[in-house]
Coordinates of C-alpha atoms in Angstrom, one line a residue:
X1 CA 98.3 145.2 70.8
X2 CA 95.4 145.8 73.1
X3 CA 96.8 148.5 75.3
X4 CA 99.4 151.1 74.5
X5 CA 101.5 152.6 77.3
X6 CA 100.1 155.9 78.6
X7 CA 102.5 158.7 79.4
X8 CA 101.9 161.7 81.8
X9 CA 98.3 162.7 82.3
X10 CA 96.0 161.2 79.7
X11 CA 93.3 163.4 78.1
X12 CA 90.3 161.7 76.6
X13 CA 89.4 162.7 73.1
X14 CA 86.7 162.1 70.6
X15 CA 87.2 160.9 67.0
X16 CA 85.5 162.3 63.9
X17 CA 84.1 160.1 61.1
X18 CA 83.5 160.7 57.4
X19 CA 80.2 159.0 56.6
X20 CA 80.9 158.8 52.8
X21 CA 84.0 156.7 53.4
X22 CA 82.2 154.5 55.9
X23 CA 79.5 153.7 53.3
X24 CA 82.2 153.2 50.6
X25 CA 84.0 150.7 52.8
X26 CA 80.9 148.7 53.5
X27 CA 80.0 148.7 49.8
X28 CA 83.5 147.5 48.9
X29 CA 83.1 144.7 51.5
X30 CA 79.8 143.5 50.1
X31 CA 80.9 143.7 46.5
X32 CA 84.1 141.7 47.3
X33 CA 82.0 139.1 49.2
X34 CA 79.6 138.8 46.2
X35 CA 82.6 138.4 43.8
X36 CA 84.1 135.7 46.1
X37 CA 80.8 133.8 46.4
X38 CA 80.3 134.0 42.6
X39 CA 83.8 132.7 42.0
X40 CA 83.4 129.9 44.5
X41 CA 80.1 128.8 43.0
X42 CA 81.9 128.3 39.6
X43 CA 83.4 125.2 41.2
X44 CA 81.8 122.0 39.8
X45 CA 80.5 123.8 36.7
X46 CA 81.7 123.5 33.1
X47 CA 84.9 125.6 32.9
X48 CA 88.3 125.9 31.4
X49 CA 89.7 126.4 34.9
X50 CA 90.0 123.8 37.6
X51 CA 87.9 123.9 40.8
X52 CA 91.0 124.5 42.9
X53 CA 91.8 127.7 41.0
X54 CA 88.3 129.0 41.5
X55 CA 88.5 128.3 45.2
X56 CA 91.9 130.1 45.4
X57 CA 90.5 133.1 43.5
X58 CA 87.5 133.2 45.7
X59 CA 89.7 133.2 48.8
X60 CA 92.0 135.9 47.4
X61 CA 89.1 138.2 46.4
X62 CA 87.4 137.7 49.8
X63 CA 90.6 138.4 51.8
X64 CA 91.4 141.4 49.6
X65 CA 87.9 142.8 50.3
X66 CA 88.3 142.4 54.0
X67 CA 91.7 144.0 53.9
X68 CA 90.6 146.9 51.7
X69 CA 87.5 147.5 53.8
X70 CA 89.7 147.9 56.8
X71 CA 92.0 150.5 55.3
X72 CA 89.2 152.5 53.6
X73 CA 87.3 152.4 56.9
X74 CA 90.3 153.6 58.8
X75 CA 90.6 156.5 56.3
X76 CA 87.1 157.6 57.5
X77 CA 88.4 158.0 61.0
X78 CA 90.1 161.3 62.1
X79 CA 92.0 161.6 65.4
X80 CA 94.6 164.1 66.8
X81 CA 98.2 163.2 66.0
X82 CA 100.2 161.6 63.3
X83 CA 100.4 158.0 62.3
X84 CA 103.2 155.9 60.8
X85 CA 102.5 152.5 59.2
X86 CA 104.4 149.3 59.5
X87 CA 104.1 148.2 55.9
X88 CA 105.4 144.6 56.4
X89 CA 102.8 144.0 59.1
X90 CA 100.2 145.6 57.0
X91 CA 100.8 143.3 54.1
X92 CA 101.0 140.2 56.4
X93 CA 97.6 141.1 57.8
X94 CA 95.9 139.8 54.6
X95 CA 97.2 136.3 55.3
X96 CA 94.7 135.2 58.1
X97 CA 91.6 136.1 56.1
X98 CA 93.1 134.4 53.0
X99 CA 93.6 131.1 54.8
X100 CA 90.3 131.4 56.7
X101 CA 88.3 132.1 53.5
X102 CA 90.0 129.3 51.6
X103 CA 89.2 126.7 54.2
X104 CA 85.7 128.0 55.0
X105 CA 84.7 128.0 51.3
X106 CA 86.1 124.6 50.9
X107 CA 84.1 123.2 53.8
X108 CA 80.7 124.7 52.9
X109 CA 80.9 123.7 49.2
X110 CA 81.1 120.0 50.0
X111 CA 78.0 118.1 49.1
X112 CA 77.5 116.9 52.6
X113 CA 78.2 119.0 55.6
X114 CA 76.9 118.9 59.2
X115 CA 75.8 121.9 61.3
X116 CA 79.1 121.5 63.2
X117 CA 81.0 121.9 60.0
X118 CA 79.2 125.1 59.1
X119 CA 79.8 126.5 62.6
X120 CA 83.5 125.6 62.4
X121 CA 83.7 127.3 59.0
X122 CA 81.9 130.4 60.4
X123 CA 84.2 130.6 63.4
X124 CA 87.2 130.3 61.1
X125 CA 85.9 133.1 58.9
X126 CA 85.1 135.3 61.8
X127 CA 88.5 134.7 63.3
X128 CA 90.2 135.5 60.0
X129 CA 88.4 138.8 59.9
X130 CA 89.2 139.5 63.5
X131 CA 93.0 138.8 63.1
X132 CA 93.1 141.0 60.0
X133 CA 91.6 143.9 61.9
X134 CA 93.7 143.8 65.0
X135 CA 97.0 143.0 63.1
X136 CA 96.2 146.0 60.9
X137 CA 95.5 148.2 63.9
X138 CA 98.7 147.1 65.6
X139 CA 100.6 148.1 62.4
X140 CA 99.6 151.7 63.0
X141 CA 101.9 153.6 65.4
X142 CA 100.5 157.0 66.7
X143 CA 102.4 159.9 68.1
X144 CA 101.1 161.5 71.3
X145 CA 98.0 159.2 71.2
X146 CA 97.2 156.0 73.0
X147 CA 94.1 153.8 73.2
X148 CA 92.4 151.2 75.2
X149 CA 89.6 148.8 74.3
X150 CA 86.2 148.2 75.8
X151 CA 86.4 144.4 75.8
X152 CA 82.6 144.0 76.0
X153 CA 82.2 145.7 72.7
X154 CA 85.0 143.8 71.2
X155 CA 83.3 140.5 72.2
X156 CA 80.0 141.7 70.7
X157 CA 81.8 142.4 67.4
X158 CA 83.3 139.0 67.3
X159 CA 79.9 137.4 68.1
X160 CA 78.2 139.3 65.4
X161 CA 80.9 138.4 62.9
X162 CA 80.7 134.7 63.6
X163 CA 76.9 134.7 63.5
X164 CA 76.7 136.6 60.3
X165 CA 79.4 134.4 58.8
X166 CA 77.3 131.3 59.7
X167 CA 74.3 132.7 58.0
X168 CA 76.3 133.6 54.9
X169 CA 78.1 130.2 54.7
X170 CA 74.8 128.4 55.3
X171 CA 73.3 130.3 52.3
X172 CA 76.4 129.5 50.2
X173 CA 76.1 125.8 50.9
X174 CA 72.5 125.7 50.1
X175 CA 73.0 127.8 47.0
X176 CA 75.7 125.3 45.8
X177 CA 73.6 122.2 46.2
X178 CA 70.4 123.6 44.8
X179 CA 70.9 126.5 42.4
X180 CA 73.1 129.5 41.8
X181 CA 70.3 131.9 42.3
X182 CA 71.5 135.4 42.2
X183 CA 69.3 136.4 45.1
X184 CA 71.0 133.9 47.4
X185 CA 74.4 135.1 46.4
X186 CA 73.5 138.7 47.1
X187 CA 72.0 137.7 50.5
X188 CA 75.1 135.8 51.5
X189 CA 77.4 138.7 50.4
X190 CA 75.4 141.1 52.5
X191 CA 75.9 138.9 55.6
X192 CA 79.6 138.6 54.9
X193 CA 79.7 142.3 54.5
X194 CA 78.0 142.7 57.9
X195 CA 80.5 140.2 59.4
X196 CA 83.5 142.3 58.2
X197 CA 82.0 145.6 59.0
X198 CA 80.9 144.6 62.5
X199 CA 84.5 143.6 63.5
X200 CA 85.8 146.9 62.1
X201 CA 83.4 149.5 63.2
X202 CA 82.3 148.1 66.6
X203 CA 86.0 147.5 67.2
X204 CA 86.6 151.2 66.4
X205 CA 83.9 152.4 68.8
X206 CA 85.3 150.1 71.4
X207 CA 88.5 152.1 71.4
X208 CA 89.0 154.9 73.9
X209 CA 91.6 157.4 72.5
X210 CA 93.7 159.6 74.9
X211 CA 96.3 162.3 74.3
X212 CA 99.6 161.5 76.1
X213 CA 101.7 164.5 75.0
X214 CA 101.9 168.1 76.2
X215 CA 100.5 169.6 72.9
X216 CA 97.2 168.7 71.4
X217 CA 97.9 168.1 67.7
X218 CA 95.3 168.9 65.0
X219 CA 92.8 166.3 63.8
X220 CA 94.2 164.1 61.0
X221 CA 92.9 161.1 59.1
X222 CA 94.7 157.9 59.7
X223 CA 95.4 157.5 56.0
X224 CA 95.8 160.0 53.3
X225 CA 93.4 160.4 50.3
X226 CA 96.0 159.0 47.9
X227 CA 96.1 155.6 49.8
X228 CA 92.4 155.5 50.1
X229 CA 91.9 156.2 46.4
X230 CA 94.6 153.6 45.4
X231 CA 93.1 150.9 47.6
X232 CA 89.5 151.6 46.2
X233 CA 90.6 151.6 42.6
X234 CA 92.6 148.4 43.1
X235 CA 89.7 146.6 44.6
X236 CA 87.3 147.8 41.8
X237 CA 89.9 146.7 39.2
X238 CA 90.3 143.3 40.7
X239 CA 86.5 142.9 41.1
X240 CA 85.8 143.8 37.4
X241 CA 88.7 141.7 36.2
X242 CA 87.9 138.6 38.2
X243 CA 84.2 138.6 38.0
X244 CA 84.3 139.7 34.3
X245 CA 86.7 136.9 33.5
X246 CA 84.5 134.4 35.4
X247 CA 81.4 135.5 33.6
X248 CA 83.2 135.2 30.2
X249 CA 84.4 131.7 31.2
X250 CA 80.9 130.8 32.1
X251 CA 79.5 132.0 28.8
X252 CA 82.2 130.2 26.8
X253 CA 81.8 127.0 28.8
X254 CA 78.0 127.0 28.3
X255 CA 78.6 127.7 24.6
X256 CA 81.1 124.8 24.1
X257 CA 78.7 122.5 26.1
X258 CA 76.3 122.9 23.2
X259 CA 79.0 122.2 20.5
X260 CA 80.0 118.8 19.2
X261 CA 83.7 118.4 19.8
X262 CA 84.4 116.6 16.5
X263 CA 82.3 118.4 13.9
X264 CA 82.0 121.8 15.8
X265 CA 78.2 121.6 15.0
X266 CA 75.5 122.3 17.6
X267 CA 75.0 119.0 19.5
X268 CA 72.1 117.1 21.0
X269 CA 71.8 119.5 24.0
X270 CA 71.6 122.5 21.6
X271 CA 68.9 120.7 19.6
X272 CA 66.9 119.8 22.8
X273 CA 67.1 123.4 23.8
X274 CA 65.7 124.4 20.4
X275 CA 62.8 121.9 20.9
X276 CA 62.0 123.2 24.3
X277 CA 61.8 126.8 23.1
X278 CA 59.0 125.8 20.7
X279 CA 60.8 127.3 17.7
X280 CA 59.0 127.1 14.4
X281 CA 60.3 126.0 11.0
X282 CA 59.1 125.0 7.5
X283 CA 61.0 121.7 7.2
X284 CA 63.1 119.3 9.3
X285 CA 65.2 116.5 7.8
X286 CA 67.3 113.8 9.5
X287 CA 70.4 112.5 7.7
X288 CA 71.5 109.1 9.1
X289 CA 74.4 106.8 8.5
X290 CA 73.3 103.2 9.3
X291 CA 75.1 99.9 9.7
X292 CA 78.5 101.6 9.5
X293 CA 81.2 98.9 9.2
X294 CA 84.9 99.5 9.1
X295 CA 86.8 96.6 7.7
X296 CA 90.0 95.2 9.1
X297 CA 91.3 98.3 10.9
X298 CA 92.9 98.3 14.4
X299 CA 91.9 101.8 15.2
X300 CA 88.3 101.8 14.0
X301 CA 87.3 104.8 16.2
X302 CA 90.0 107.0 14.5
X303 CA 89.0 106.0 11.0
X304 CA 85.3 106.4 11.9
X305 CA 85.9 110.0 13.0
X306 CA 87.8 110.7 9.7
X307 CA 84.9 109.2 7.8
X308 CA 82.3 111.3 9.6
X309 CA 84.4 114.4 8.9
X310 CA 84.6 113.5 5.2
X311 CA 80.9 113.0 5.0
X312 CA 80.2 116.3 6.8
X313 CA 82.6 118.2 4.6
X314 CA 80.6 117.1 1.6
X315 CA 77.2 117.8 3.2
X316 CA 78.2 121.4 4.0
X317 CA 79.1 122.1 0.4
X318 CA 76.3 123.9 -1.4
X319 CA 74.1 124.0 1.7
X320 CA 71.2 126.4 1.1
X321 CA 71.1 129.5 3.3
X322 CA 69.0 129.7 6.5
X323 CA 69.6 126.0 7.2
X324 CA 70.9 124.9 10.6
X325 CA 72.6 121.5 11.1
X326 CA 72.8 119.6 14.5
X327 CA 74.7 116.5 15.3
X328 CA 72.2 114.8 17.6
X329 CA 73.8 111.4 17.8
X330 CA 77.0 109.7 16.6
X331 CA 75.7 109.1 13.0
X332 CA 72.6 111.3 12.9
X333 CA 72.4 114.9 11.7
X334 CA 69.3 117.0 11.8
X335 CA 68.6 119.8 9.3
X336 CA 66.2 122.6 10.4
X337 CA 64.9 124.9 7.6
X338 CA 63.1 128.0 8.8
X339 CA 62.9 129.6 5.3
X340 CA 60.3 128.5 2.8
X341 CA 62.8 128.8 -0.1
X342 CA 65.4 126.8 1.7
X343 CA 62.8 124.0 2.3
X344 CA 62.1 123.8 -1.4
X345 CA 65.8 123.6 -2.2
X346 CA 66.5 120.8 0.3
X347 CA 65.1 118.0 -2.0
X348 CA 67.4 119.0 -4.8
X349 CA 70.3 119.4 -2.3
X350 CA 69.8 115.9 -0.9
X351 CA 69.4 114.3 -4.4
X352 CA 72.8 115.8 -5.4
X353 CA 74.4 114.7 -2.1
X354 CA 73.3 111.1 -2.5
X355 CA 75.3 110.9 -5.7
X356 CA 78.3 112.7 -4.3
X357 CA 78.3 110.6 -1.1
X358 CA 78.8 107.4 -3.2
X359 CA 81.9 109.0 -4.7
X360 CA 83.1 110.0 -1.2
X361 CA 82.6 106.4 0.0
X362 CA 84.5 105.1 -3.0
X363 CA 87.4 107.5 -2.6
X364 CA 87.8 107.0 1.2
X365 CA 91.2 105.4 2.0
X366 CA 89.8 102.6 4.2
X367 CA 87.2 100.1 3.2
X368 CA 83.9 101.3 4.6
X369 CA 80.3 100.0 4.2
X370 CA 77.1 101.7 5.4
X371 CA 73.6 102.8 4.4
X372 CA 72.7 106.4 4.0
X373 CA 69.2 107.7 4.4
X374 CA 67.3 111.0 4.7
X375 CA 63.9 111.2 6.5
X376 CA 62.1 114.5 5.9
X377 CA 58.9 116.4 6.7
X378 CA 57.8 119.8 5.3
X379 CA 54.8 122.0 5.8
X380 CA 53.4 125.0 3.9
X381 CA 52.6 126.6 7.3
X382 CA 55.3 127.1 9.9
X383 CA 55.1 124.3 12.5
X384 CA 57.1 123.8 15.7
X385 CA 60.4 122.1 15.2
X386 CA 59.3 119.6 17.8
X387 CA 56.2 118.5 15.7
X388 CA 58.2 118.3 12.5
X389 CA 60.9 116.3 14.3
X390 CA 58.4 113.9 15.7
X391 CA 57.1 113.2 12.2
X392 CA 60.6 112.7 11.0
X393 CA 61.2 110.2 13.8
X394 CA 58.0 108.4 12.9
X395 CA 59.4 107.9 9.4
X396 CA 62.7 106.8 10.8
X397 CA 61.1 104.1 13.0
X398 CA 58.5 103.0 10.6
X399 CA 58.8 99.3 9.5
X400 CA 58.6 100.2 5.9
X401 CA 61.6 102.6 6.1
X402 CA 64.5 100.9 4.5
X403 CA 66.9 101.3 1.6
X404 CA 70.2 103.0 0.8
X405 CA 70.9 106.5 -0.6
X406 CA 67.2 107.3 -0.4
X407 CA 65.1 110.2 0.6
X408 CA 61.8 109.4 2.4
X409 CA 59.1 112.0 3.1
X410 CA 56.6 111.9 5.9
X411 CA 53.1 110.9 4.7
X412 CA 50.6 111.6 7.4
X413 CA 48.1 108.9 6.7
X414 CA 50.5 106.2 5.5
X415 CA 53.1 106.4 8.1
X416 CA 50.7 106.9 11.1
X417 CA 48.4 104.1 10.0
X418 CA 51.1 101.6 9.2
X419 CA 53.0 102.4 12.3
X420 CA 49.9 101.7 14.4
X421 CA 49.2 98.5 12.5
X422 CA 52.8 97.3 13.2
X423 CA 52.3 97.9 16.9
X424 CA 49.2 95.8 16.9
X425 CA 50.9 93.1 14.9
X426 CA 53.8 93.1 17.4
X427 CA 51.2 92.8 20.2
X428 CA 49.5 89.8 18.4
X429 CA 52.9 88.1 18.1
X430 CA 53.7 88.6 21.8
X431 CA 50.3 87.2 22.8
X432 CA 50.8 84.2 20.5
X433 CA 54.2 83.5 22.1
X434 CA 52.7 83.6 25.5
X435 CA 50.0 81.1 24.5

């Protein structure tokens, strides 16, 4: 593999390079590295796909990028003579970087990893790139051309590949345990691109080509344009398909993270997100089901879910437009009204629902008892949802808030004053008990 036999009198020759294909090969390498890192960083995040699948996809994309970079890069080289390709060996050359990428990504994405572990992963990654290159080179059989290697340059390419791989894998590990910052992923992909390119191009410049036949053939590229175009389009297709699919999976996962699985309403996380964005509204109401008791049933949680679904079905009938509902807790629903007209209609809406909910309770197949209450705050001027919600919570926690099938509006002076007085009363009781 390192030294072809030389016949008759060897004549040293120079090779020609197509710069455009060299740049294309490096870009393909960096893009594939970025895609692999992006896929690998999907591990441990909300997803419809298991972590092992993401790891395998990352390894496949990384190895495909290394493999494609090699053959696009070889298409940039022109030497005298013709070349035949061992297709079986060429296909097998993708196996070493596939295994190396899988193990290296697995190691560096563990929560705890020593410096020795990172070095081991980088040596493994560099070795995988190295094996791919030289197995791929050995799969090419030239007529009337032989070559030898400058081992010093070969050693330099290996050293650069391992060092660049170390930096890239170090960045990947720290990206995984801190954040998925896009800048870190880009930086790591550039270093992996350098690792792949260094093995290839320094390895090419380490080769001394000689003509061993009697006739000097014309200069020909090692691969034809059809193969180069096919490899490039295949890599771009895989890149778009895999990264696009991963991005869509991320969007859907984040979306469903904000959705309540039972009611399909926005959940507590979605409501907190709304509060943090300082959104404004005209009115906020909280519908609560208190002291829910299911009598004499073995599977209470199943019956409870059906009861919640029946209540929600009724609540969604006749809902005014421009009203958003969130299920913030098991038996608590928050209404956010951003439209002034919708706010005015909510009183009539809840009055009708209190009557209808009694009928729903009576018609429910199992015996159920509970208290239903609505706490509400409205403003003529738009206020932040956070402020309105805090007023609603003040009503909900106020000592005077009690009853069943009732609607209680926030009254600034009354609720604030009495709530403060209750805190003082509780403090007096505590002091009295200590005495």
